[in-house]
Amino acid sequence: MQFEVWAPQAGRVTLQCDGVTRAMERDPEREGWWRGEAEAHDGSRYGFALDGGPVRPDPRSRRQPDGPDGPSAVVDHARFAWRAQWGGRPLPGAVLYELHVGTYTREGTFDAAAERLGHLAELGVTHVELMPVCPFPGRHGWGYEGVSLWAVHEPYGGPEGLKRFVDRAHALGLGVVLDVVHNHLGPSGNYLPEFGPYFTDTHHTPWGAAVNLDAPGSDEVRSYLVQSALAWLRDYRIDGLRLDAVHALVDTRAHHFLEELSEAVDTLAADTGRPLFLIAESDLNDPRVVTPREEGGFGVHAQWNDDFHHALHTALTGESQGYYADFARAPLAALAKTLTGGFFHDGTYSSFRGRHHGRPLDRDRVAGHRLLGYSQTHDQVGNRARGDRLAALVSPGLLACAAALTLTAPFTPMLFMGEEWAAGTPWQFFTDHTDPELARAVRDGRRREFAAHGWAEEDVPDPQDPATRDRSCLDWSEPEREPHARVLAWYRLLVALRHGQPDLTDPDLGDTKVAYDEERRWLAFRRGDVRVAVNLAGEPAAVPLGAPGARVLAAWEPVRAPGPDGVLHLPGESAVVLLQE
């Protein structure tokens, strides 16, 4: 078997495979690359030593059986027997569901999560979006401190476990999206700097030196990231990738990394005949991220839209701290702006940033499905001091309003695991760092961060305490009892309406018309023949819907269709979806 590694600064490289050491030779056709032969098979342990140093894992390791610091292992992807016949599911018309493998079940494995996928099929979602699964220190964590960008966290089940999960999802008609982190690697078990200029001091990020996308040596670094992305889509039959924090990918080259990546993914989609897509997490509010390449954009297929979340959250909770401040001044107006224009900050002044931010979307050119809308995500729940979900902050009626707005808005909707039954469990920030100093630094840093916002130290859970992770596991007995069962039935109904009413998947952002009353706290909007109204106040509201003859499709509380005067009498803290006939 041939092994290869990029180590442009090394004068000597040796390969250690199954206890046997062999010298490697420079590749005469690829500058900086080394190659060597060794007897190996699926499961063989190996690593590379540079200039007589310690044996390190392969930067392109497909498996780390003993964690990020141990040797790599050979993976023969051809050994897995795929069962599901799968042609893929495209992003337009999708309903996504964000899932963390380590807390979706108490067991915290791919196999245990796969046993619960029937619940998602019944719910009606189309794609499961897995939080990162690359190896990270310890057993439990969010996954954003991963290393070995081609490998799978062993405690979850390793490569075989991920394949079984994807195969089961496909058998149930569910696509799988994987969250990947290209903007940084975790501090523990990260040996890439020993091999080459994977990072650069030319730019800096919140995590330190930036990934090298534009400095000397960046050609190979970009290829490393692109080929890693393609490996997930090809070897694991993943249907799409969520790209973490692309605003931290600093790239001054004329051909932006995101454009290069989207080109490669589109080419693979054409070669395989499966719809494949990229979803960016972007804080830029820049339409170029989701604008097709032929129109001068980066060609990413969709992006998260935090503006919709922030407007909705402030309207529901009244919170106004931090980045919520601009939205909280007139939350229903902010919500109306995002429903019709996508971004709230589209060149407007952001008090949180202390500057103007964003630029307008061209609603005639950007389809609504290219923005993801949500009321909760791992970030927006887990980065609260106590990890409290929306269900801990508002009434079931307001949760019903949030669900109605999310699942009928012109965006691609995404749910966060447990949201669909108003889970009573929190989702907190937890780690399992094996380095005591790093564990202490993370714990103290988080407590300092929240102390600045008035939280007492004892109110901020210790990320390293195993109980913090355990509290964050879903309680699967909840959906069977009230009030959770009623919320779950509401979500199922709304998802079914999303699939059943063509107007709700119409990609035309400009077709959404909104009316609202900031003082009386009601908002209504129209998408084709579908009318949606929510009353966030505790008292009934008279909503001039202007839709006489409309038929009620779904209502959180009993409500009559508007009479001849077109006025809808909507109970407090409730939502309704109607069809104009």
Coordinates of C-alpha atoms in Angstrom, one line a residue:
M1 CA 0.0 0.0 0.0
Q2 CA 1.3 3.5 -0.8
F3 CA 1.4 6.2 1.8
E4 CA 1.9 9.9 1.2
V5 CA 2.2 13.0 3.2
W6 CA 2.8 16.7 2.6
A7 CA 5.7 17.9 4.7
P8 CA 7.5 20.7 2.7
Q9 CA 9.8 21.8 5.4
A10 CA 11.1 18.3 6.4
G11 CA 14.5 17.0 5.5
R12 CA 13.7 13.4 6.3
V13 CA 10.3 11.6 6.7
T14 CA 9.8 8.0 8.0
L15 CA 6.7 5.9 8.0
Q16 CA 5.9 3.7 10.9
C17 CA 3.2 1.1 10.0
D18 CA 2.2 -1.8 12.3
G19 CA 5.5 -1.4 14.2
V20 CA 7.8 -1.4 11.1
T21 CA 9.7 1.8 10.2
R22 CA 10.5 2.7 6.6
A23 CA 12.1 5.7 5.0
M24 CA 10.0 7.7 2.7
E25 CA 11.1 9.4 -0.5
R26 CA 10.4 12.8 -2.0
D27 CA 7.7 12.7 -4.7
P28 CA 9.5 14.0 -7.8
E29 CA 6.2 15.2 -9.4
R30 CA 4.8 17.1 -6.4
E31 CA 6.9 19.6 -4.4
G32 CA 6.8 19.1 -0.7
W33 CA 5.2 15.6 -0.9
W34 CA 6.7 12.3 0.4
R35 CA 5.7 8.8 -0.5
G36 CA 6.5 5.3 0.7
E37 CA 5.3 1.7 0.5
A38 CA 4.3 -0.7 3.3
E39 CA 2.2 -3.8 3.9
A40 CA -1.1 -2.6 5.3
H41 CA -4.8 -3.5 5.5
D42 CA -8.0 -2.1 7.0
G43 CA -7.2 -1.2 10.6
S44 CA -3.4 -1.1 10.2
R45 CA -1.9 1.5 12.6
Y46 CA 0.5 4.0 11.2
G47 CA 2.0 7.5 11.5
F48 CA 4.8 9.7 10.2
A49 CA 8.0 11.0 11.9
L50 CA 9.6 14.2 10.7
D51 CA 13.4 14.6 10.9
G52 CA 13.7 12.0 13.7
G53 CA 10.9 13.5 15.8
P54 CA 8.0 11.6 17.4
V55 CA 5.6 9.7 15.3
R56 CA 2.5 11.8 14.5
P57 CA -0.9 11.0 13.1
D58 CA -1.5 11.4 9.4
P59 CA -2.9 14.9 8.6
R60 CA -5.3 13.0 6.3
S61 CA -6.1 10.3 8.7
R62 CA -9.3 8.5 8.1
R63 CA -9.5 7.0 11.6
Q64 CA -8.0 7.8 15.0
P65 CA -8.9 4.7 17.1
D66 CA -7.1 6.0 20.2
G67 CA -8.1 9.6 19.9
P68 CA -6.3 12.6 18.3
D69 CA -2.9 11.9 19.9
G70 CA -2.8 8.2 18.9
P71 CA -1.7 6.6 15.7
S72 CA -3.8 6.7 12.6
A73 CA -5.5 3.7 11.1
V74 CA -6.1 2.6 7.5
V75 CA -9.8 2.6 6.5
D76 CA -10.9 0.6 3.4
H77 CA -14.2 2.3 2.5
A78 CA -15.0 -0.4 0.0
R79 CA -15.5 -2.9 2.8
F80 CA -18.8 -1.3 3.9
A81 CA -21.9 -2.8 2.4
W82 CA -24.4 0.0 1.7
R83 CA -28.0 -1.1 1.8
A84 CA -30.2 1.9 1.0
Q85 CA -30.8 2.9 -2.6
W86 CA -30.4 6.6 -2.4
G87 CA -30.7 9.3 -5.1
G88 CA -30.4 12.2 -2.8
R89 CA -32.7 15.0 -1.6
P90 CA -32.2 18.6 -2.8
L91 CA -32.2 21.6 -0.6
P92 CA -35.2 23.5 -2.1
G93 CA -38.3 22.3 -0.2
A94 CA -36.2 20.9 2.7
V95 CA -36.9 21.0 6.4
L96 CA -33.7 20.5 8.4
Y97 CA -33.2 19.2 11.9
E98 CA -29.9 20.0 13.8
L99 CA -28.8 17.0 15.9
H100 CA -25.8 16.5 18.3
V101 CA -24.9 12.8 18.4
G102 CA -23.5 12.9 21.9
T103 CA -26.8 14.2 23.5
Y104 CA -29.5 13.1 21.1
T105 CA -29.6 10.0 23.2
R106 CA -28.0 9.2 26.6
E107 CA -25.8 6.6 25.0
G108 CA -24.3 9.3 22.7
T109 CA -23.5 7.1 19.7
F110 CA -24.4 6.9 16.0
D111 CA -26.2 3.6 16.5
A112 CA -28.3 4.9 19.4
A113 CA -29.2 8.0 17.3
A114 CA -30.0 5.9 14.3
E115 CA -32.6 4.0 16.4
R116 CA -34.4 7.3 16.9
L117 CA -34.5 8.4 13.3
G118 CA -38.0 7.0 12.8
H119 CA -39.2 9.9 15.0
L120 CA -37.8 12.4 12.5
A121 CA -39.3 10.6 9.6
E122 CA -42.7 10.8 11.3
L123 CA -42.1 14.4 12.1
G124 CA -41.6 15.1 8.4
V125 CA -38.2 16.6 8.3
T126 CA -36.2 15.9 5.2
H127 CA -32.5 16.3 6.4
V128 CA -30.7 15.6 9.6
E129 CA -27.9 18.1 10.2
L130 CA -25.2 16.5 12.4
M131 CA -23.0 18.8 14.5
P132 CA -19.2 18.1 13.9
V133 CA -18.0 14.5 14.3
C134 CA -14.3 14.9 13.7
P135 CA -12.1 13.5 16.6
F136 CA -11.7 15.7 19.7
P137 CA -10.1 15.1 23.1
G138 CA -12.1 13.0 25.6
R139 CA -15.5 11.5 25.0
H140 CA -18.0 14.4 25.2
G141 CA -18.0 17.8 23.6
W142 CA -19.7 20.0 21.1
G143 CA -17.3 19.0 18.3
Y144 CA -16.0 22.4 17.4
E145 CA -12.6 21.7 18.9
G146 CA -12.0 18.8 16.5
V147 CA -8.8 17.8 14.7
S148 CA -8.1 15.2 11.9
L149 CA -10.6 16.7 9.5
W150 CA -11.0 13.4 7.5
A151 CA -11.7 11.2 10.5
V152 CA -14.7 10.4 12.8
H153 CA -14.9 10.7 16.6
E154 CA -14.3 7.1 17.8
P155 CA -16.6 7.3 20.9
Y156 CA -19.5 8.0 18.6
G157 CA -18.8 4.9 16.6
G158 CA -16.0 5.8 14.2
P159 CA -16.2 5.6 10.4
E160 CA -18.4 2.5 10.4
G161 CA -20.8 4.0 12.9
L162 CA -21.3 7.1 10.8
K163 CA -21.9 5.0 7.7
R164 CA -24.5 2.9 9.5
F165 CA -26.2 6.1 10.6
V166 CA -26.3 7.6 7.1
D167 CA -27.5 4.3 5.6
R168 CA -30.3 4.1 8.1
A169 CA -31.3 7.8 7.5
H170 CA -31.3 7.2 3.7
A171 CA -33.5 4.1 4.1
L172 CA -36.0 6.3 5.9
G173 CA -35.9 8.9 3.2
L174 CA -33.8 11.4 5.3
G175 CA -30.8 13.2 3.8
V176 CA -27.8 13.9 6.1
V177 CA -25.9 17.2 6.4
L178 CA -22.6 17.4 8.3
D179 CA -21.3 20.4 10.1
V180 CA -17.6 20.9 9.2
V181 CA -15.1 23.3 10.7
H182 CA -12.5 24.8 8.4
N183 CA -11.8 28.1 10.2
H184 CA -9.8 26.6 13.0
L185 CA -8.7 23.3 14.7
G186 CA -8.8 22.5 18.3
P187 CA -5.7 23.3 20.4
S188 CA -5.3 19.7 21.7
G189 CA -4.0 17.0 19.3
N190 CA -3.4 19.5 16.5
Y191 CA -0.1 18.5 14.9
L192 CA -0.7 20.2 11.5
P193 CA 1.9 23.0 12.1
E194 CA 4.6 20.4 12.4
F195 CA 3.9 19.2 8.9
G196 CA 3.6 22.5 7.0
P197 CA 2.2 26.0 6.9
Y198 CA -1.4 25.1 7.6
F199 CA -1.8 28.3 9.6
T200 CA -0.5 31.8 9.0
D201 CA 0.2 34.8 11.3
T202 CA -0.7 37.1 8.4
H203 CA -4.3 37.0 9.7
H204 CA -5.7 36.4 13.1
T205 CA -9.0 34.9 14.3
P206 CA -10.7 34.5 17.7
W207 CA -8.9 31.1 17.9
G208 CA -5.4 32.5 17.1
A209 CA -3.5 32.2 13.8
A210 CA -5.7 31.9 10.8
V211 CA -5.9 28.8 8.5
N212 CA -3.6 29.5 5.6
L213 CA -5.8 30.3 2.6
D214 CA -3.7 33.0 1.0
A215 CA -0.1 32.9 2.2
P216 CA 2.8 30.8 0.8
G217 CA 1.9 27.2 0.9
S218 CA -1.9 27.9 0.8
D219 CA -2.4 25.9 -2.5
E220 CA -2.0 22.7 -0.6
V221 CA -3.9 23.9 2.5
R222 CA -6.9 24.8 0.3
S223 CA -6.7 21.4 -1.4
Y224 CA -6.5 19.7 2.0
L225 CA -9.8 21.4 3.0
V226 CA -11.5 20.8 -0.3
Q227 CA -10.6 17.2 -0.5
S228 CA -11.7 16.6 3.1
A229 CA -15.1 18.1 2.2
L230 CA -15.4 15.9 -0.9
A231 CA -14.4 12.8 1.2
W232 CA -17.5 13.3 3.4
L233 CA -19.8 13.6 0.5
R234 CA -18.2 10.7 -1.5
D235 CA -17.0 8.1 1.1
Y236 CA -19.9 8.6 3.6
R237 CA -22.6 9.5 1.1
I238 CA -23.3 12.7 3.0
D239 CA -25.8 15.0 1.2
G240 CA -24.6 18.4 2.2
L241 CA -22.1 20.3 4.4
R242 CA -22.7 23.1 6.9
L243 CA -19.6 25.3 6.9
D244 CA -18.9 26.8 10.4
A245 CA -18.3 30.5 10.7
V246 CA -17.1 31.3 7.1
H247 CA -16.6 34.9 8.1
A248 CA -13.5 33.7 9.9
L249 CA -12.1 32.2 6.6
V250 CA -9.7 35.1 5.8
D251 CA -8.8 34.9 2.1
T252 CA -7.4 37.8 0.0
R253 CA -6.9 35.7 -3.2
A254 CA -8.9 36.6 -6.3
H255 CA -10.4 33.1 -6.3
H256 CA -12.0 32.9 -2.9
F257 CA -11.9 29.6 -1.1
L258 CA -15.7 29.3 -0.8
E259 CA -15.9 29.7 -4.6
E260 CA -13.3 27.0 -5.1
L261 CA -15.1 24.7 -2.7
S262 CA -18.5 25.2 -4.3
E263 CA -17.1 24.5 -7.7
A264 CA -15.6 21.2 -6.4
V265 CA -18.9 20.2 -4.8
D266 CA -21.0 21.0 -7.8
T267 CA -18.6 18.9 -10.0
L268 CA -18.9 16.0 -7.6
A269 CA -22.7 16.3 -7.7
A270 CA -22.7 16.2 -11.5
D271 CA -20.4 13.1 -11.4
T272 CA -22.4 11.2 -8.9
G273 CA -25.9 12.3 -10.1
R274 CA -26.8 13.3 -6.5
P275 CA -27.9 16.8 -5.4
L276 CA -25.1 18.0 -3.1
F277 CA -25.1 21.4 -1.3
L278 CA -23.2 23.7 1.0
I279 CA -24.8 25.8 3.8
A280 CA -22.7 28.5 5.3
E281 CA -22.8 30.0 8.8
S282 CA -22.0 33.6 7.9
D283 CA -22.1 36.8 10.0
L284 CA -21.3 38.9 7.0
N285 CA -24.9 39.6 5.8
D286 CA -23.3 39.6 2.3
P287 CA -25.5 38.3 -0.5
R288 CA -22.3 37.3 -2.4
V289 CA -22.0 34.2 -0.2
V290 CA -25.2 32.7 -1.7
T291 CA -25.1 34.3 -5.1
P292 CA -24.2 31.8 -7.9
R293 CA -20.7 31.9 -9.2
E294 CA -21.8 32.8 -12.7
E295 CA -23.3 36.0 -11.3
G296 CA -20.2 37.0 -9.4
G297 CA -20.9 35.2 -6.1
F298 CA -19.2 32.5 -4.1
G299 CA -21.8 29.9 -5.1
V300 CA -22.6 28.6 -1.7
H301 CA -26.1 27.1 -1.9
A302 CA -27.5 28.6 1.3
Q303 CA -26.6 30.2 4.6
W304 CA -28.0 30.5 8.2
N305 CA -29.9 33.7 8.8
D306 CA -29.4 34.8 12.4
D307 CA -31.3 38.0 11.7
F308 CA -34.5 36.1 11.5
H309 CA -33.7 34.3 14.8
H310 CA -32.8 37.5 16.6
A311 CA -35.9 39.3 15.5
L312 CA -38.1 36.4 16.5
H313 CA -36.3 35.9 19.8
T314 CA -36.7 39.5 20.9
A315 CA -40.4 39.5 19.8
L316 CA -41.0 36.4 21.9
T317 CA -38.9 37.1 25.0
G318 CA -38.3 40.9 25.2
E319 CA -34.6 40.3 25.7
S320 CA -32.4 43.2 24.5
Q321 CA -28.9 42.4 25.6
G322 CA -25.9 42.2 23.3
Y323 CA -26.7 41.7 19.6
Y324 CA -30.5 41.6 20.4
A325 CA -30.4 45.4 21.1
D326 CA -31.1 46.6 17.6
F327 CA -33.9 44.1 17.0
A328 CA -35.6 44.8 20.4
R329 CA -36.3 48.4 19.6
A330 CA -39.2 47.4 17.4
P331 CA -39.2 43.6 17.2
L332 CA -42.2 43.0 15.0
A333 CA -40.9 45.6 12.5
A334 CA -37.6 43.8 12.6
L335 CA -39.3 40.5 12.0
A336 CA -41.4 41.9 9.2
K337 CA -38.2 43.2 7.5
T338 CA -36.5 39.8 7.7
L339 CA -39.6 38.0 6.4
T340 CA -39.7 40.2 3.3
G341 CA -36.0 41.2 2.8
G342 CA -34.0 38.4 4.3
F343 CA -31.5 40.5 6.3
F344 CA -32.3 43.0 9.0
H345 CA -28.9 44.5 8.9
D346 CA -28.6 45.3 5.1
G347 CA -26.3 48.3 5.4
T348 CA -27.9 49.6 8.6
Y349 CA -26.1 50.7 11.7
S350 CA -25.4 47.9 14.2
S351 CA -25.0 49.1 17.7
F352 CA -23.5 45.8 18.8
R353 CA -20.8 46.1 16.2
G354 CA -20.5 49.9 16.5
R355 CA -20.7 50.3 12.7
H356 CA -22.9 49.8 9.7
H357 CA -23.3 46.2 8.7
G358 CA -24.4 44.1 5.7
R359 CA -25.9 44.9 2.3
P360 CA -29.4 44.3 0.8
L361 CA -30.4 41.1 -0.8
D362 CA -31.7 41.3 -4.4
R363 CA -35.1 39.6 -3.8
D364 CA -35.5 39.0 -7.6
R365 CA -32.2 37.1 -7.7
V366 CA -31.9 35.3 -4.3
A367 CA -34.4 32.5 -3.7
G368 CA -35.9 32.3 -0.3
H369 CA -34.7 28.7 0.2
R370 CA -31.1 30.0 0.2
L371 CA -31.6 31.4 3.7
L372 CA -32.2 29.1 6.7
G373 CA -34.7 30.3 9.3
Y374 CA -34.9 29.0 12.9
S375 CA -36.1 29.9 16.4
Q376 CA -33.4 27.8 18.1
T377 CA -29.9 26.4 17.3
H378 CA -27.0 24.9 19.2
D379 CA -25.4 28.3 19.4
Q380 CA -28.5 30.3 20.5
V381 CA -29.3 27.8 23.2
G382 CA -25.9 26.5 24.3
N383 CA -24.2 29.8 24.4
R384 CA -26.6 31.1 27.1
A385 CA -25.2 30.9 30.6
R386 CA -27.5 28.0 31.6
G387 CA -28.2 26.6 28.2
D388 CA -31.9 27.3 28.6
R389 CA -34.1 26.5 25.6
L390 CA -36.9 28.7 24.4
A391 CA -39.4 26.4 26.2
A392 CA -37.9 27.6 29.5
L393 CA -38.4 31.3 28.6
V394 CA -41.9 31.5 27.1
S395 CA -45.3 29.8 27.3
P396 CA -46.4 26.9 25.1
G397 CA -48.6 29.3 23.1
L398 CA -45.6 31.5 22.2
L399 CA -43.7 28.4 21.3
A400 CA -46.5 27.6 18.9
C401 CA -46.2 31.1 17.4
A402 CA -42.4 30.5 17.0
A403 CA -43.0 27.2 15.2
A404 CA -45.7 28.7 12.9
L405 CA -43.4 31.6 11.9
T406 CA -40.4 29.3 11.3
L407 CA -42.2 26.6 9.4
T408 CA -44.2 28.9 7.1
A409 CA -41.6 31.6 6.5
P410 CA -40.1 31.9 3.0
F411 CA -36.8 30.4 4.3
T412 CA -35.6 26.8 4.5
P413 CA -36.7 26.0 8.1
M414 CA -34.4 24.3 10.6
L415 CA -35.3 22.8 14.0
F416 CA -33.0 22.2 16.9
M417 CA -33.3 18.7 18.4
G418 CA -36.0 18.5 21.1
E419 CA -37.5 21.7 20.0
E420 CA -40.4 19.9 18.4
W421 CA -41.8 18.7 21.7
A422 CA -40.6 21.7 23.9
A423 CA -37.9 19.7 25.6
G424 CA -37.6 20.4 29.2
T425 CA -33.9 19.5 29.3
P426 CA -31.4 22.4 28.8
W427 CA -28.5 22.2 26.3
Q428 CA -25.4 23.4 28.0
F429 CA -21.8 24.0 27.0
F430 CA -19.7 20.9 27.9
T431 CA -16.2 19.7 27.3
D432 CA -14.0 16.7 28.2
H433 CA -10.5 18.1 27.8
T434 CA -7.8 15.7 28.8
D435 CA -5.3 18.5 29.4
P436 CA -6.0 19.9 32.9
E437 CA -4.6 23.3 32.1
L438 CA -6.8 23.7 29.0
A439 CA -9.8 22.4 31.0
R440 CA -9.2 25.1 33.7
A441 CA -8.7 27.8 31.1
V442 CA -12.0 27.0 29.4
R443 CA -13.9 26.8 32.7
D444 CA -12.5 30.1 34.0
G445 CA -12.9 31.9 30.7
R446 CA -16.5 31.0 30.4
R447 CA -17.3 32.1 33.9
R448 CA -15.5 35.4 33.4
E449 CA -17.5 35.9 30.2
F450 CA -20.8 35.6 31.9
A451 CA -19.8 37.4 35.0
A452 CA -19.4 40.5 32.8
H453 CA -23.2 40.1 32.1
G454 CA -24.1 39.8 35.7
W455 CA -24.1 36.0 36.2
A456 CA -22.9 34.6 39.5
E457 CA -20.0 32.1 39.1
E458 CA -22.1 29.3 40.7
D459 CA -24.9 29.8 38.1
V460 CA -22.6 29.0 35.2
P461 CA -22.3 25.2 34.8
D462 CA -18.8 23.7 34.8
P463 CA -18.2 22.5 31.2
Q464 CA -15.9 19.7 32.5
D465 CA -18.4 18.3 35.0
P466 CA -19.9 15.1 33.4
A467 CA -23.3 16.2 34.9
T468 CA -23.3 19.2 32.5
R469 CA -23.4 16.9 29.5
D470 CA -25.8 14.5 31.2
R471 CA -28.3 17.3 31.8
S472 CA -28.1 18.2 28.1
C473 CA -29.3 14.7 26.9
L474 CA -32.8 14.6 25.5
D475 CA -35.5 12.9 27.7
W476 CA -37.3 10.6 25.3
S477 CA -40.2 10.0 27.7
E478 CA -41.3 13.6 27.3
P479 CA -43.0 13.4 23.9
E480 CA -45.5 10.9 25.3
R481 CA -46.8 13.3 28.0
E482 CA -48.3 16.8 28.1
P483 CA -47.6 19.5 27.4
H484 CA -44.9 18.0 25.1
A485 CA -47.3 15.8 23.2
R486 CA -49.5 18.8 22.1
V487 CA -46.4 20.7 20.9
L488 CA -45.2 17.7 19.0
A489 CA -48.6 17.3 17.3
W490 CA -48.5 21.0 16.3
Y491 CA -45.0 20.7 14.8
R492 CA -46.1 17.6 12.8
L493 CA -49.1 19.5 11.5
L494 CA -47.0 22.5 10.4
V495 CA -44.4 20.4 8.7
A496 CA -47.1 18.5 6.8
L497 CA -48.6 21.9 5.7
R498 CA -45.1 23.0 4.6
H499 CA -44.9 20.0 2.3
G500 CA -48.5 20.0 1.2
Q501 CA -49.0 23.7 0.3
P502 CA -46.9 24.8 -2.7
D503 CA -47.1 28.4 -1.7
L504 CA -45.1 27.6 1.4
T505 CA -42.1 26.4 -0.7
D506 CA -42.4 29.2 -3.3
P507 CA -38.8 30.6 -3.6
D508 CA -39.9 34.1 -4.4
L509 CA -39.0 36.3 -1.4
G510 CA -40.8 39.3 -2.9
D511 CA -44.1 37.4 -2.8
T512 CA -44.3 37.7 1.0
K513 CA -46.5 40.5 2.3
V514 CA -46.5 41.4 6.0
A515 CA -48.7 43.5 8.3
Y516 CA -48.2 44.0 12.0
D517 CA -49.2 46.0 15.1
E518 CA -46.2 46.7 17.3
E519 CA -48.3 47.9 20.3
R520 CA -50.9 45.1 20.1
R521 CA -48.2 42.5 19.3
W522 CA -49.8 40.7 16.4
L523 CA -48.2 40.0 13.0
A524 CA -49.7 38.4 9.9
F525 CA -48.3 37.6 6.5
R526 CA -49.4 36.2 3.2
R527 CA -47.6 33.8 0.9
G528 CA -49.7 33.2 -2.2
D529 CA -53.1 31.9 -0.9
V530 CA -51.7 31.0 2.5
R531 CA -52.3 33.4 5.4
V532 CA -50.4 33.1 8.7
A533 CA -51.2 35.1 11.8
V534 CA -49.7 35.1 15.3
N535 CA -50.8 37.0 18.4
L536 CA -47.9 37.4 20.9
A537 CA -50.0 39.3 23.4
G538 CA -51.8 37.7 26.3
E539 CA -55.1 39.3 25.2
P540 CA -57.2 38.4 22.1
A541 CA -56.5 40.5 19.0
A542 CA -58.6 41.6 16.1
V543 CA -56.4 41.1 13.0
P544 CA -57.6 42.8 9.8
L545 CA -56.5 39.9 7.7
G546 CA -58.6 40.8 4.6
A547 CA -59.3 37.2 3.8
P548 CA -63.0 36.5 3.8
G549 CA -63.8 33.0 2.9
A550 CA -60.4 31.7 4.1
R551 CA -60.3 28.2 5.6
V552 CA -58.4 27.3 8.8
L553 CA -55.7 24.8 8.1
A554 CA -54.1 24.8 11.5
A555 CA -54.8 26.7 14.8
W556 CA -53.1 26.4 18.2
E557 CA -56.3 27.5 19.9
P558 CA -59.8 27.2 18.4
V559 CA -60.4 30.0 16.1
R560 CA -63.0 30.9 13.4
A561 CA -62.1 32.0 9.9
P562 CA -62.5 35.7 9.2
G563 CA -66.1 36.8 8.5
P564 CA -67.2 39.0 5.6
D565 CA -65.3 42.0 7.1
G566 CA -62.0 40.0 6.8
V567 CA -61.2 40.5 10.5
L568 CA -59.6 37.5 12.3
H569 CA -60.3 37.3 16.0
L570 CA -57.2 35.5 17.4
P571 CA -56.9 34.4 21.0
G572 CA -53.9 35.5 23.0
E573 CA -50.5 33.7 22.5
S574 CA -51.7 31.7 19.6
A575 CA -51.2 31.2 15.9
V576 CA -53.3 30.2 12.9
V577 CA -52.6 29.2 9.3
L578 CA -55.4 29.7 6.7
L579 CA -55.9 29.1 3.1
Q580 CA -57.7 31.6 0.9
E581 CA -60.2 29.8 -1.4

